[in-house]
Amino acid sequence: MMMICFIVMMSCTESGNKETVETTDTPVSDMHRLPELKTVDSIDMHFFPDINDQKVYARFELNDTAAIHLFTLNEINHAFVDQPNCEYDTKFFCFSKGQIVKTLYVAALKDSCHFIGFIKSGGVAVKAQLSDSAAALVNAWRKKSGN
């Protein structure tokens, strides 16, 4: 009896009902929310003491590739957040080979309000969670800028 069960099981697994699974070799990094940010080589930051008066701001230029990638490859891909009462306090003008490719909006000053956002086509504002450590970096650069 045991031998018959074994033969039945083997014949079932060797039948033409084999499943095949196809995978792609697409790296996870290719599934970037904003592919244009992959080529960013510098960021011009504008820090606003009062977001309602954008004529007054301090600037800081960032050329450190590791720091740029922290924001353009990692932080921007965090989970979306809905923080209607949070306003951005910093703009990141992202450049690739001297051409602006995207503007990012960052909230880092308030402990309860950290996000990195962008405008999608059609004018829809999207916000992703900004880590506390990334917010601390933004605020360190804010101090260096004199703001």
mmCIF file with all atom_site columns, N, CA and C in Angstrom, residues 120-145:
data_model
loop_
_atom_site.group_PDB
_atom_site.id
_atom_site.type_symbol
_atom_site.label_atom_id
_atom_site.label_alt_id
_atom_site.label_comp_id
_atom_site.label_asym_id
_atom_site.label_entity_id
_atom_site.label_seq_id
_atom_site.pdbx_PDB_ins_code
_atom_site.Cartn_x
_atom_site.Cartn_y
_atom_site.Cartn_z
_atom_site.occupancy
_atom_site.B_iso_or_equiv
_atom_site.pdbx_formal_charge
_atom_site.auth_seq_id
_atom_site.auth_comp_id
_atom_site.auth_asym_id
_atom_site.auth_atom_id
_atom_site.pdbx_PDB_model_num
ATOM 1  N N  . LYS A 1 120 ? 3.472  66.408 -8.231  1.00 0.00 ? 120 LYS A N  1
ATOM 2  C CA . LYS A 1 120 ? 3.255  65.492 -9.357  1.00 0.00 ? 120 LYS A CA 1
ATOM 3  C C  . LYS A 1 120 ? 2.619  66.274 -10.494 1.00 0.00 ? 120 LYS A C  1
ATOM 4  N N  . SER A 1 121 ? 2.562  65.660 -11.653 1.00 0.00 ? 121 SER A N  1
ATOM 5  C CA . SER A 1 121 ? 1.903  66.317 -12.773 1.00 0.00 ? 121 SER A CA 1
ATOM 6  C C  . SER A 1 121 ? 0.457  66.599 -12.390 1.00 0.00 ? 121 SER A C  1
ATOM 7  N N  . GLY A 1 122 ? -0.025 67.712 -12.793 1.00 0.00 ? 122 GLY A N  1
ATOM 8  C CA . GLY A 1 122 ? -1.381 68.103 -12.426 1.00 0.00 ? 122 GLY A CA 1
ATOM 9  C C  . GLY A 1 122 ? -1.421 68.912 -11.142 1.00 0.00 ? 122 GLY A C  1
ATOM 10 N N  . GLY A 1 123 ? -0.266 69.214 -10.577 1.00 0.00 ? 123 GLY A N  1
ATOM 11 C CA . GLY A 1 123 ? -0.209 70.064 -9.394  1.00 0.00 ? 123 GLY A CA 1
ATOM 12 C C  . GLY A 1 123 ? -0.540 69.381 -8.078  1.00 0.00 ? 123 GLY A C  1
ATOM 13 N N  . VAL A 1 124 ? -0.515 68.060 -8.039  1.00 0.00 ? 124 VAL A N  1
ATOM 14 C CA . VAL A 1 124 ? -0.832 67.343 -6.808  1.00 0.00 ? 124 VAL A CA 1
ATOM 15 C C  . VAL A 1 124 ? 0.423  67.262 -5.937  1.00 0.00 ? 124 VAL A C  1
ATOM 16 N N  . ALA A 1 125 ? 0.321  67.750 -4.711  1.00 0.00 ? 125 ALA A N  1
ATOM 17 C CA . ALA A 1 125 ? 1.443  67.701 -3.770  1.00 0.00 ? 125 ALA A CA 1
ATOM 18 C C  . ALA A 1 125 ? 1.474  66.334 -3.093  1.00 0.00 ? 125 ALA A C  1
ATOM 19 N N  . VAL A 1 126 ? 2.656  65.741 -3.074  1.00 0.00 ? 126 VAL A N  1
ATOM 20 C CA . VAL A 1 126 ? 2.851  64.424 -2.464  1.00 0.00 ? 126 VAL A CA 1
ATOM 21 C C  . VAL A 1 126 ? 3.930  64.560 -1.401  1.00 0.00 ? 126 VAL A C  1
ATOM 22 N N  . LYS A 1 127 ? 3.698  63.938 -0.236  1.00 0.00 ? 127 LYS A N  1
ATOM 23 C CA . LYS A 1 127 ? 4.662  64.007 0.861   1.00 0.00 ? 127 LYS A CA 1
ATOM 24 C C  . LYS A 1 127 ? 5.055  62.605 1.296   1.00 0.00 ? 127 LYS A C  1
ATOM 25 N N  . ALA A 1 128 ? 6.364  62.405 1.497   1.00 0.00 ? 128 ALA A N  1
ATOM 26 C CA . ALA A 1 128 ? 6.887  61.149 2.023   1.00 0.00 ? 128 ALA A CA 1
ATOM 27 C C  . ALA A 1 128 ? 7.506  61.438 3.388   1.00 0.00 ? 128 ALA A C  1
ATOM 28 N N  . GLN A 1 129 ? 7.451  60.462 4.262   1.00 0.00 ? 129 GLN A N  1
ATOM 29 C CA . GLN A 1 129 ? 8.009  60.619 5.606   1.00 0.00 ? 129 GLN A CA 1
ATOM 30 C C  . GLN A 1 129 ? 9.508  60.882 5.523   1.00 0.00 ? 129 GLN A C  1
ATOM 31 N N  . LEU A 1 130 ? 9.973  61.889 6.232   1.00 0.00 ? 130 LEU A N  1
ATOM 32 C CA . LEU A 1 130 ? 11.399 62.197 6.333   1.00 0.00 ? 130 LEU A CA 1
ATOM 33 C C  . LEU A 1 130 ? 11.885 61.687 7.672   1.00 0.00 ? 130 LEU A C  1
ATOM 34 N N  . SER A 1 131 ? 12.951 60.924 7.681   1.00 0.00 ? 131 SER A N  1
ATOM 35 C CA . SER A 1 131 ? 13.464 60.372 8.936   1.00 0.00 ? 131 SER A CA 1
ATOM 36 C C  . SER A 1 131 ? 13.997 61.489 9.831   1.00 0.00 ? 131 SER A C  1
ATOM 37 N N  . ASP A 1 132 ? 14.012 61.225 11.119  1.00 0.00 ? 132 ASP A N  1
ATOM 38 C CA . ASP A 1 132 ? 14.528 62.207 12.079  1.00 0.00 ? 132 ASP A CA 1
ATOM 39 C C  . ASP A 1 132 ? 15.999 62.515 11.812  1.00 0.00 ? 132 ASP A C  1
ATOM 40 N N  . SER A 1 133 ? 16.779 61.503 11.426  1.00 0.00 ? 133 SER A N  1
ATOM 41 C CA . SER A 1 133 ? 18.200 61.730 11.166  1.00 0.00 ? 133 SER A CA 1
ATOM 42 C C  . SER A 1 133 ? 18.401 62.610 9.928   1.00 0.00 ? 133 SER A C  1
ATOM 43 N N  . ALA A 1 134 ? 17.580 62.415 8.907   1.00 0.00 ? 134 ALA A N  1
ATOM 44 C CA . ALA A 1 134 ? 17.675 63.268 7.715   1.00 0.00 ? 134 ALA A CA 1
ATOM 45 C C  . ALA A 1 134 ? 17.246 64.694 8.047   1.00 0.00 ? 134 ALA A C  1
ATOM 46 N N  . ALA A 1 135 ? 16.205 64.843 8.869   1.00 0.00 ? 135 ALA A N  1
ATOM 47 C CA . ALA A 1 135 ? 15.766 66.181 9.298   1.00 0.00 ? 135 ALA A CA 1
ATOM 48 C C  . ALA A 1 135 ? 16.886 66.873 10.078  1.00 0.00 ? 135 ALA A C  1
ATOM 49 N N  . ALA A 1 136 ? 17.593 66.123 10.905  1.00 0.00 ? 136 ALA A N  1
ATOM 50 C CA . ALA A 1 136 ? 18.708 66.697 11.669  1.00 0.00 ? 136 ALA A CA 1
ATOM 51 C C  . ALA A 1 136 ? 19.811 67.200 10.728  1.00 0.00 ? 136 ALA A C  1
ATOM 52 N N  . LEU A 1 137 ? 20.079 66.458 9.660   1.00 0.00 ? 137 LEU A N  1
ATOM 53 C CA . LEU A 1 137 ? 21.069 66.915 8.671   1.00 0.00 ? 137 LEU A CA 1
ATOM 54 C C  . LEU A 1 137 ? 20.636 68.224 8.021   1.00 0.00 ? 137 LEU A C  1
ATOM 55 N N  . VAL A 1 138 ? 19.377 68.288 7.619   1.00 0.00 ? 138 VAL A N  1
ATOM 56 C CA . VAL A 1 138 ? 18.849 69.515 7.002   1.00 0.00 ? 138 VAL A CA 1
ATOM 57 C C  . VAL A 1 138 ? 19.023 70.692 7.962   1.00 0.00 ? 138 VAL A C  1
ATOM 58 N N  . ASN A 1 139 ? 18.706 70.470 9.226   1.00 0.00 ? 139 ASN A N  1
ATOM 59 C CA . ASN A 1 139 ? 18.814 71.554 10.204  1.00 0.00 ? 139 ASN A CA 1
ATOM 60 C C  . ASN A 1 139 ? 20.272 71.930 10.493  1.00 0.00 ? 139 ASN A C  1
ATOM 61 N N  . ALA A 1 140 ? 21.193 70.971 10.394  1.00 0.00 ? 140 ALA A N  1
ATOM 62 C CA . ALA A 1 140 ? 22.620 71.293 10.533  1.00 0.00 ? 140 ALA A CA 1
ATOM 63 C C  . ALA A 1 140 ? 23.075 72.179 9.376   1.00 0.00 ? 140 ALA A C  1
ATOM 64 N N  . TRP A 1 141 ? 22.621 71.845 8.166   1.00 0.00 ? 141 TRP A N  1
ATOM 65 C CA . TRP A 1 141 ? 22.970 72.666 7.007   1.00 0.00 ? 141 TRP A CA 1
ATOM 66 C C  . TRP A 1 141 ? 22.318 74.039 7.115   1.00 0.00 ? 141 TRP A C  1
ATOM 67 N N  . ARG A 1 142 ? 21.126 74.093 7.703   1.00 0.00 ? 142 ARG A N  1
ATOM 68 C CA . ARG A 1 142 ? 20.449 75.374 7.924   1.00 0.00 ? 142 ARG A CA 1
ATOM 69 C C  . ARG A 1 142 ? 21.330 76.278 8.796   1.00 0.00 ? 142 ARG A C  1
ATOM 70 N N  . LYS A 1 143 ? 21.892 75.712 9.862   1.00 0.00 ? 143 LYS A N  1
ATOM 71 C CA . LYS A 1 143 ? 22.765 76.496 10.753  1.00 0.00 ? 143 LYS A CA 1
ATOM 72 C C  . LYS A 1 143 ? 24.022 76.979 10.023  1.00 0.00 ? 143 LYS A C  1
ATOM 73 N N  . LYS A 1 144 ? 24.603 76.098 9.191   1.00 0.00 ? 144 LYS A N  1
ATOM 74 C CA . LYS A 1 144 ? 25.785 76.488 8.437   1.00 0.00 ? 144 LYS A CA 1
ATOM 75 C C  . LYS A 1 144 ? 25.494 77.618 7.448   1.00 0.00 ? 144 LYS A C  1
ATOM 76 N N  . SER A 1 145 ? 24.257 77.674 6.972   1.00 0.00 ? 145 SER A N  1
ATOM 77 C CA . SER A 1 145 ? 23.879 78.705 6.004   1.00 0.00 ? 145 SER A CA 1
ATOM 78 C C  . SER A 1 145 ? 23.688 80.064 6.663   1.00 0.00 ? 145 SER A C  1
#
